PDB file of C-alpha atoms in Angstrom:
ATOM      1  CA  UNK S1182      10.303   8.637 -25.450  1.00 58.00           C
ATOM      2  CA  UNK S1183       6.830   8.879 -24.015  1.00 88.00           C
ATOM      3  CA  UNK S1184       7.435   5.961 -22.053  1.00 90.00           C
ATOM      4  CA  UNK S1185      10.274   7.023 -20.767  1.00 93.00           C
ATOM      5  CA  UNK S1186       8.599  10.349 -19.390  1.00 95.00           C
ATOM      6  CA  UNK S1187       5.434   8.888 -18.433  1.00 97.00           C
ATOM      7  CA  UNK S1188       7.698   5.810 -16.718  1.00 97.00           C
ATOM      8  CA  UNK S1189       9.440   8.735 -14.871  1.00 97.00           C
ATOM      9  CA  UNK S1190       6.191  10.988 -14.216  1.00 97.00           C
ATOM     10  CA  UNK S1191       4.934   7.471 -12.023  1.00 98.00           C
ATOM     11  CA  UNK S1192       8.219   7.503 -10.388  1.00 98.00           C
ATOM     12  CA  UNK S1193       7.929  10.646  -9.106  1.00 97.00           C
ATOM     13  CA  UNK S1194       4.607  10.769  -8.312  1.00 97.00           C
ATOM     14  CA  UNK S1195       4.775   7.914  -5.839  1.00 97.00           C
ATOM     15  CA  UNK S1196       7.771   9.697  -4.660  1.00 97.00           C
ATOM     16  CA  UNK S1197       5.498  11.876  -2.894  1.00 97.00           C
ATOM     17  CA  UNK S1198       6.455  11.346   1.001  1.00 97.00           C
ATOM     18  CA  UNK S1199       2.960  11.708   2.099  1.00 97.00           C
ATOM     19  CA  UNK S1200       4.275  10.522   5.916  1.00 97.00           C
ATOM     20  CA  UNK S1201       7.150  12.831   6.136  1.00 97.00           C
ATOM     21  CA  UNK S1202       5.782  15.979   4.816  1.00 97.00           C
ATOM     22  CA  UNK S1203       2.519  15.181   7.267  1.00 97.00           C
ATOM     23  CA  UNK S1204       4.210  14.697  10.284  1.00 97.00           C
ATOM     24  CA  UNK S1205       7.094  17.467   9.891  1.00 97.00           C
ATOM     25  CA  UNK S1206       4.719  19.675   8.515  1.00 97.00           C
ATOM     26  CA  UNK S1207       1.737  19.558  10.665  1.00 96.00           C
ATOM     27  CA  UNK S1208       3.730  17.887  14.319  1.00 96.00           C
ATOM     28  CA  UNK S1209       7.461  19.710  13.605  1.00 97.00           C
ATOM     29  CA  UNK S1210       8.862  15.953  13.493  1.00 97.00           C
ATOM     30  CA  UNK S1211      10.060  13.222  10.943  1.00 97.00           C
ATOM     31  CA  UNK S1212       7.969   9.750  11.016  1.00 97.00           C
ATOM     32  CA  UNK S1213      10.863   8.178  10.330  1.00 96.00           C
ATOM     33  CA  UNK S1214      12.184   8.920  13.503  1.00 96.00           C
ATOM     34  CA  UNK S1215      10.021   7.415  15.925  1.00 94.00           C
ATOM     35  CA  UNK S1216       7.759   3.929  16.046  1.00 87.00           C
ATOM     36  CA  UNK S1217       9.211   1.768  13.104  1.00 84.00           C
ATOM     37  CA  UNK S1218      11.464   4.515  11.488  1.00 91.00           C
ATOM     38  CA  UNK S1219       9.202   4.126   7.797  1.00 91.00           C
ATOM     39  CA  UNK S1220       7.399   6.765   6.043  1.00 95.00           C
ATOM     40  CA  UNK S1221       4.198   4.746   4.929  1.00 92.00           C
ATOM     41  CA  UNK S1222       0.582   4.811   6.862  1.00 90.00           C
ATOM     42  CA  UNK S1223       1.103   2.069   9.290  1.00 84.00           C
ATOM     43  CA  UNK S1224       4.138   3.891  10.687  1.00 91.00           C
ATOM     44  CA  UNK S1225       1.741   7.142  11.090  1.00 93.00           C
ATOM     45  CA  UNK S1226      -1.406   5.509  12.434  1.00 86.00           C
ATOM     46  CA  UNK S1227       1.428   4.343  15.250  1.00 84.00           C
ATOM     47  CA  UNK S1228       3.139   7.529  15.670  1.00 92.00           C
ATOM     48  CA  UNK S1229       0.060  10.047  14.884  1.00 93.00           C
ATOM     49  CA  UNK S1230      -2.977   8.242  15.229  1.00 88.00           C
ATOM     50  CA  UNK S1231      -6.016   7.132  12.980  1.00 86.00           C
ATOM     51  CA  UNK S1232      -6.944  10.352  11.444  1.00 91.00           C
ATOM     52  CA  UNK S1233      -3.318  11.089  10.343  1.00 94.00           C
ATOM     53  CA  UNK S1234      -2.531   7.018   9.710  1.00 91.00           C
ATOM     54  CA  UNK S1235      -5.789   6.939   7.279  1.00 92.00           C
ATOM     55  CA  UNK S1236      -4.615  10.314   5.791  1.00 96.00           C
ATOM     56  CA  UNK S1237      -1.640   8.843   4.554  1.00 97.00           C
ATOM     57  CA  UNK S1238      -3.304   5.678   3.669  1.00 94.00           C
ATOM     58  CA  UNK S1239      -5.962   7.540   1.426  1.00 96.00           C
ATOM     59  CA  UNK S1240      -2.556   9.361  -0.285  1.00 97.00           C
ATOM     60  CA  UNK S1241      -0.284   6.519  -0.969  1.00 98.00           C
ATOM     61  CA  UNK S1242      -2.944   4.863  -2.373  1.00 97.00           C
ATOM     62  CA  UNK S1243      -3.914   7.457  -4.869  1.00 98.00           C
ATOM     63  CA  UNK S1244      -0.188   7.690  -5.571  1.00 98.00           C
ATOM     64  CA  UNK S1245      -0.787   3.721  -7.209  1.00 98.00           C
ATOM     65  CA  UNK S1246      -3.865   4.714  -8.636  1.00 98.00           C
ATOM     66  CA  UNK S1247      -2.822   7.798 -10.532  1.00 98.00           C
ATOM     67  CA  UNK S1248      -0.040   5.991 -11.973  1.00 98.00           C
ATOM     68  CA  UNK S1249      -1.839   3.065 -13.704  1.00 97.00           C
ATOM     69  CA  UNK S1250      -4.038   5.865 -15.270  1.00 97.00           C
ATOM     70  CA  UNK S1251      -0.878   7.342 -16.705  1.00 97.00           C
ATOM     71  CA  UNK S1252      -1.061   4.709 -18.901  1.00 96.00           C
ATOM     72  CA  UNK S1253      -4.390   6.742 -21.069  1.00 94.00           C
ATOM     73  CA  UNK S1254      -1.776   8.964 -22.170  1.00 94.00           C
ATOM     74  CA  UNK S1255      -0.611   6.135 -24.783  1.00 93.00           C
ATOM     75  CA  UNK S1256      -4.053   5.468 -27.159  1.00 90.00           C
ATOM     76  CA  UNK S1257      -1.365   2.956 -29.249  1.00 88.00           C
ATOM     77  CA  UNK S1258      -2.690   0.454 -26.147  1.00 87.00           C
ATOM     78  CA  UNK S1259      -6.108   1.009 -26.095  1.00 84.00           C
ATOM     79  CA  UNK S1260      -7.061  -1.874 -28.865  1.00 89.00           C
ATOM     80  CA  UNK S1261      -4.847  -4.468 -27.072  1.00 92.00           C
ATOM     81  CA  UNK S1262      -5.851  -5.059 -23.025  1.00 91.00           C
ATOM     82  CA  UNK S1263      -3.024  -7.330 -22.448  1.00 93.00           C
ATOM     83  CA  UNK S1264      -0.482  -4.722 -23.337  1.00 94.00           C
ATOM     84  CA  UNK S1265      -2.508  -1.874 -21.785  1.00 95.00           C
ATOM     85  CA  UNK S1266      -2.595  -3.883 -18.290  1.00 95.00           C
ATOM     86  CA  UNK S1267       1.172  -4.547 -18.785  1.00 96.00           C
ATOM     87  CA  UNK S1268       2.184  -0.982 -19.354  1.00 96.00           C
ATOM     88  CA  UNK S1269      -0.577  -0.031 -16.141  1.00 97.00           C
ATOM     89  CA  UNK S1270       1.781  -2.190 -14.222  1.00 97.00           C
ATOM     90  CA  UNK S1271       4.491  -1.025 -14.913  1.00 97.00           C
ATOM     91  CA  UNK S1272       3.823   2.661 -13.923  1.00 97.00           C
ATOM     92  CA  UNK S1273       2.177   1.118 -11.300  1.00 97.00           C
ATOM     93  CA  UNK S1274       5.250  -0.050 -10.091  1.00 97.00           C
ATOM     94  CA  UNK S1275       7.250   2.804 -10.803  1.00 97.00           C
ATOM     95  CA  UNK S1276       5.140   4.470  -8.376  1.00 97.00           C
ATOM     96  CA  UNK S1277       5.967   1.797  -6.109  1.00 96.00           C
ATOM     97  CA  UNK S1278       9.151   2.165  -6.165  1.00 96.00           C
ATOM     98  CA  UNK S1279       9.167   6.033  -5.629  1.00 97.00           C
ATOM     99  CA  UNK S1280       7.566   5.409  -3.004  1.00 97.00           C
ATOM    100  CA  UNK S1281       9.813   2.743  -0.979  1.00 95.00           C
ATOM    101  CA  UNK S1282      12.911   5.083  -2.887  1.00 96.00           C
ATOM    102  CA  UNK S1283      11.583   8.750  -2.653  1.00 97.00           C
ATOM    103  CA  UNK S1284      13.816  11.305  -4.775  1.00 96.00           C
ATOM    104  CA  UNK S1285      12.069  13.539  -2.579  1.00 94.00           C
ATOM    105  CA  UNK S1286      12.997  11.879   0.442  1.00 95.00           C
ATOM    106  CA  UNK S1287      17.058  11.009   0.576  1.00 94.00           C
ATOM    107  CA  UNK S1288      15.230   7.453  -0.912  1.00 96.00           C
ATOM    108  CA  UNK S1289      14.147   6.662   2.306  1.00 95.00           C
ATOM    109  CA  UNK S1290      10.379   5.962   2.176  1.00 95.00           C
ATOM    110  CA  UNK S1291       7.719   3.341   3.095  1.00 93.00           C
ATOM    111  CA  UNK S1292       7.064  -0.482   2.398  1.00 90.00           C
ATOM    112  CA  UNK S1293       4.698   0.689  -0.368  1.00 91.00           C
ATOM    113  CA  UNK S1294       1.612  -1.612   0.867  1.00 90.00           C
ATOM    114  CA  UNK S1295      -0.431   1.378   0.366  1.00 93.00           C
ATOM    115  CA  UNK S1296       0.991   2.642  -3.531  1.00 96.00           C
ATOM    116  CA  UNK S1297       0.730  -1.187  -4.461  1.00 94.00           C
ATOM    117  CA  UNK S1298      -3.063  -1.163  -2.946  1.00 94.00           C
ATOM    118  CA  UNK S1299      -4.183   1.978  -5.129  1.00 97.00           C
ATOM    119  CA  UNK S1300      -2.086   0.303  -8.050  1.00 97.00           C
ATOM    120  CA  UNK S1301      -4.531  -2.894  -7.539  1.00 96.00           C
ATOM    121  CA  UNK S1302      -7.964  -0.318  -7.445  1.00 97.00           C
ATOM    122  CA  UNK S1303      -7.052   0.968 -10.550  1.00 97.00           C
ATOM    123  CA  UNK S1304      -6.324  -2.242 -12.541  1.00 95.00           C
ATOM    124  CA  UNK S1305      -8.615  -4.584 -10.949  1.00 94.00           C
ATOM    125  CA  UNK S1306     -11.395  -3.162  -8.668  1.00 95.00           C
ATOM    126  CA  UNK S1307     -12.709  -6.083  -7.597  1.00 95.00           C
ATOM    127  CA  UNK S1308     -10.187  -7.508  -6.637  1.00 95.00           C
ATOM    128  CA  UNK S1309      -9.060  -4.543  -4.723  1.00 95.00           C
ATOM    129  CA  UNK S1310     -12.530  -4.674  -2.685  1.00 96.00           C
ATOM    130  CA  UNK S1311     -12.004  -8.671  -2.037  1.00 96.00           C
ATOM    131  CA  UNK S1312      -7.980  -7.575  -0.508  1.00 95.00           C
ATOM    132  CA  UNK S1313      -9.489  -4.529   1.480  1.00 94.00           C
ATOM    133  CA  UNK S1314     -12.341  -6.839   2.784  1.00 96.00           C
ATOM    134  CA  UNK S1315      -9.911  -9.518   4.848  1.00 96.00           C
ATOM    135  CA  UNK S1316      -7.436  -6.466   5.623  1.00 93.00           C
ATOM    136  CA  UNK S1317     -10.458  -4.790   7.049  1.00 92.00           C
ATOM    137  CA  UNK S1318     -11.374  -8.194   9.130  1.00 95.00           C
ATOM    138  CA  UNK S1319      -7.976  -9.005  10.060  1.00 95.00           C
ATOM    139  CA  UNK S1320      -7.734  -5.111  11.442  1.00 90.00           C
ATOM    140  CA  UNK S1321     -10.654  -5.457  13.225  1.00 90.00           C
ATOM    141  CA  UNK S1322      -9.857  -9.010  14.930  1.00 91.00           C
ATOM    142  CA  UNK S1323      -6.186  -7.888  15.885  1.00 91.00           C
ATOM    143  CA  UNK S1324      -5.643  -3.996  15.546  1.00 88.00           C
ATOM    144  CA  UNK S1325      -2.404  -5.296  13.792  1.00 89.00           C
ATOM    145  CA  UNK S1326      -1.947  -2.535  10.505  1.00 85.00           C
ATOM    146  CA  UNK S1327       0.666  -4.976   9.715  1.00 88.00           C
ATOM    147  CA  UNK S1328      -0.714  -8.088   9.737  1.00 93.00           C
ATOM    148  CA  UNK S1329      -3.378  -7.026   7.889  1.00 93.00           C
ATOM    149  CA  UNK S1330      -1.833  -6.284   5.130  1.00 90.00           C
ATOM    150  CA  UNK S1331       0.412  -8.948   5.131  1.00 94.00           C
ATOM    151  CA  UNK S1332      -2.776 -11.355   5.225  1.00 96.00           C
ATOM    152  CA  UNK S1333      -4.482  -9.062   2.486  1.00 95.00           C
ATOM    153  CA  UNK S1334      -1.239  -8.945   0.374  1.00 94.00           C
ATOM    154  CA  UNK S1335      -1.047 -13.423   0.377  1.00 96.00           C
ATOM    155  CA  UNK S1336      -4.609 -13.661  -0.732  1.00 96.00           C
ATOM    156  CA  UNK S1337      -3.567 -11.142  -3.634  1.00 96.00           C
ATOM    157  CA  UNK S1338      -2.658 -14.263  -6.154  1.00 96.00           C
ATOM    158  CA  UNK S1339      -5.087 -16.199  -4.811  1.00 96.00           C
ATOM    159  CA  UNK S1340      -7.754 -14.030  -6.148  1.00 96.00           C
ATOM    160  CA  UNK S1341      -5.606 -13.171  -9.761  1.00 95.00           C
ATOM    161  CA  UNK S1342      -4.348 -16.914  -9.933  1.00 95.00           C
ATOM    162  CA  UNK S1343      -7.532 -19.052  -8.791  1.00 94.00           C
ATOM    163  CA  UNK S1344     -10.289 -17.442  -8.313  1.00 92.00           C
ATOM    164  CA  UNK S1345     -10.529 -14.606 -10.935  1.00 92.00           C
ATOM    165  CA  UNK S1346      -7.642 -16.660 -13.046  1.00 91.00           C
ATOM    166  CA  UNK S1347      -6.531 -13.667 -14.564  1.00 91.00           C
ATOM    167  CA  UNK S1348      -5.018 -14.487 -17.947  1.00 91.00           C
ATOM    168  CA  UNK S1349      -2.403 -12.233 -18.241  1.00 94.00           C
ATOM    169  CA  UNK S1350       1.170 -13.795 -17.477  1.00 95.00           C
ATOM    170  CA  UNK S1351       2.704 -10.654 -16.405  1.00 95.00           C
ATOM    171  CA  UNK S1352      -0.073  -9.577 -14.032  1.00 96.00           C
ATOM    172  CA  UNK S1353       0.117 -13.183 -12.254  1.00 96.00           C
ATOM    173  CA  UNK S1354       3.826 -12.866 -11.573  1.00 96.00           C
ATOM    174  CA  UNK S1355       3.220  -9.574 -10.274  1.00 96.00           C
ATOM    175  CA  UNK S1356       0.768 -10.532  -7.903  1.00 96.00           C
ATOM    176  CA  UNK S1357       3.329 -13.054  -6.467  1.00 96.00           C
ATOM    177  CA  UNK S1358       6.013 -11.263  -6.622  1.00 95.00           C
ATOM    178  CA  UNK S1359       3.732  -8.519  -4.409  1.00 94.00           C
ATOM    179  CA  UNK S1360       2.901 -11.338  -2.016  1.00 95.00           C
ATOM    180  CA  UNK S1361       6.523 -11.885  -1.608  1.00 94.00           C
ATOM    181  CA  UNK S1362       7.767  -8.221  -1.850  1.00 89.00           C
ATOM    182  CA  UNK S1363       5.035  -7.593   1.405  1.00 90.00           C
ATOM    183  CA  UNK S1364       6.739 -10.457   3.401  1.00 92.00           C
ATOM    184  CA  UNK S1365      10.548  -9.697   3.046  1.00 91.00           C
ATOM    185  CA  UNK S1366       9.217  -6.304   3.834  1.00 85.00           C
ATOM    186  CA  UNK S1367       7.785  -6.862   6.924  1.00 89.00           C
ATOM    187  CA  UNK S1368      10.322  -9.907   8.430  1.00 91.00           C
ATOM    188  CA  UNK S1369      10.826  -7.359  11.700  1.00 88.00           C
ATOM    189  CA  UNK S1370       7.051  -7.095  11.692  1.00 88.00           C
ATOM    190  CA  UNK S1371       6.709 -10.565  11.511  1.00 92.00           C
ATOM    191  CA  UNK S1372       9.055 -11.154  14.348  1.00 93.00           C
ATOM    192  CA  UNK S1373       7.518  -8.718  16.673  1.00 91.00           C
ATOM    193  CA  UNK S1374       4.123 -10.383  16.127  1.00 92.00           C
ATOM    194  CA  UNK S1375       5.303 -14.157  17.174  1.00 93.00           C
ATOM    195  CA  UNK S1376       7.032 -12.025  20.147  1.00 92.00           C
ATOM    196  CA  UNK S1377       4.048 -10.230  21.040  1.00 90.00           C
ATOM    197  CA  UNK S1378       5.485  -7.456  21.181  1.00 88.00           C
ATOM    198  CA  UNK S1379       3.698  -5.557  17.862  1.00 86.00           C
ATOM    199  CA  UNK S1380       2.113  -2.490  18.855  1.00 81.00           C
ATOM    200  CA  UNK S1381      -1.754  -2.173  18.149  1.00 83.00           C
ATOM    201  CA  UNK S1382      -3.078   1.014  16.057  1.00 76.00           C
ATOM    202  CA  UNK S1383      -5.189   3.010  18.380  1.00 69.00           C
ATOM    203  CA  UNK S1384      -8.837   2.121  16.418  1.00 68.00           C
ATOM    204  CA  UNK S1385     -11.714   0.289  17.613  1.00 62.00           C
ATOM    205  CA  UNK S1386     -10.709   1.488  21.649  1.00 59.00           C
ATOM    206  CA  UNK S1387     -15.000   1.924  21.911  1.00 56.00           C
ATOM    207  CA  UNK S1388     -14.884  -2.522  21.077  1.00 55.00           C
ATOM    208  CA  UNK S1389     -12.111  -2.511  23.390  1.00 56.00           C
ATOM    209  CA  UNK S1390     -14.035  -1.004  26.431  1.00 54.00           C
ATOM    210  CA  UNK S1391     -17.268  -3.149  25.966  1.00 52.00           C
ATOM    211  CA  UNK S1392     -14.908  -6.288  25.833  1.00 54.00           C
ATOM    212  CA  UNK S1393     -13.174  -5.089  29.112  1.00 53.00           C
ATOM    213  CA  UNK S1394     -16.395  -3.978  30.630  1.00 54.00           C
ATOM    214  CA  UNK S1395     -17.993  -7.539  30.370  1.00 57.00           C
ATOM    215  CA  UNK S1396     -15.222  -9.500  31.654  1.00 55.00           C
TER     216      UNK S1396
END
């Protein structure tokens, strides 16, 4: 029964719609409105800049990362790390999924890049810090929120599967199921990005002006 609750608690909690409750809250409006019509971070660094966007961002993660702690609430795992990652994951993905499917919400939330990203922090750290560092660089290099973390979310299982070579069966599915998941996700993204016709999050405008002031 625990599991159950617990499974549900994780579910709820990442049905949290940091987005909505921001922008109707704070600008009178619903995110999912206006720019890409989702309630997740990139949506709101569009719509509401980088203040609100990294607001969000901050939230949704924590959403992930609370969920995998859930799992301290059942000491039964604590002698066995393969089944205490397994049951992490899957509160981690309950979370997840309250967050693309908030009850909160009418079940209309986000893409959950964010919720998976805190899920990731709180299971594998490093790994986390290795995903954040080419989302970072890719951000940087193109101002695209979404190709970032499309980028970030491929090298995912390359980092459980090769380079860490996590052995844990269910945690290396995950990861490319994620990697997957983040792809069907974005297909419009994706599209808009070979059209050119992505919109850039407003950051880095000081790099911007230097580049545009020396050519």
């Amino acid at each position: 029964m625990n599991y159950v609750l617990l499974f549900l608690l994780a579910y709820c909690l990442g049905s949290i719609p940091t987005a909505v409750w921001v922008s109707r809250g704070f600008f009178g409006i619903d995110i999912r409105d206006y720019g890409s019509g989702n309630a997740g971070a990139t949506n709101t660094f569009r719509v509401l800049g980088p203040r609100w966007g990294s607001f969000v961002m901050i939230c949704d993660s924590l959403k992930g990362f609370l969920a995998v702690k859930l799992a301290l609430f059942l000491p039964q795992f604590a002698d066995n790390d393969i089944a205490f990652l397994n049951i992490q994951l899957i509160f981690g993905i309950a979370a997840v999924l309250g967050h693309i499917f908030p009850v909160w919400a009418n079940f209309r939330g986000g893409k959950g890049v964010a919720t998976l990203f805190g899920l990731v922090i709180g299971i594998s750290p490093w790994t986390a810090l290795a995903c954040s560092g080419i989302f970072l660089l890719v951000l940087y290099l193109t101002r695209f929120v979404s190709l970032s973390s499309i980028l970030a979310s491929l090298a995912f299982p390359v980092f459980i599967l090769v380079i860490f070579n996590v052995d844990n069966h269910f945690y290396r599915v995950f990861a490319v199921a994620v990697a997957l998941l983040v792809i069907l996700t974005h297909q419009k993204n994706i599209g808009r990005i070979l059209k050119g016709a992505e919109n850039k999050v407003p950051i880095f405008k000081n790099r911007d002006r230097r580049k545009q002031r020396n050519q």
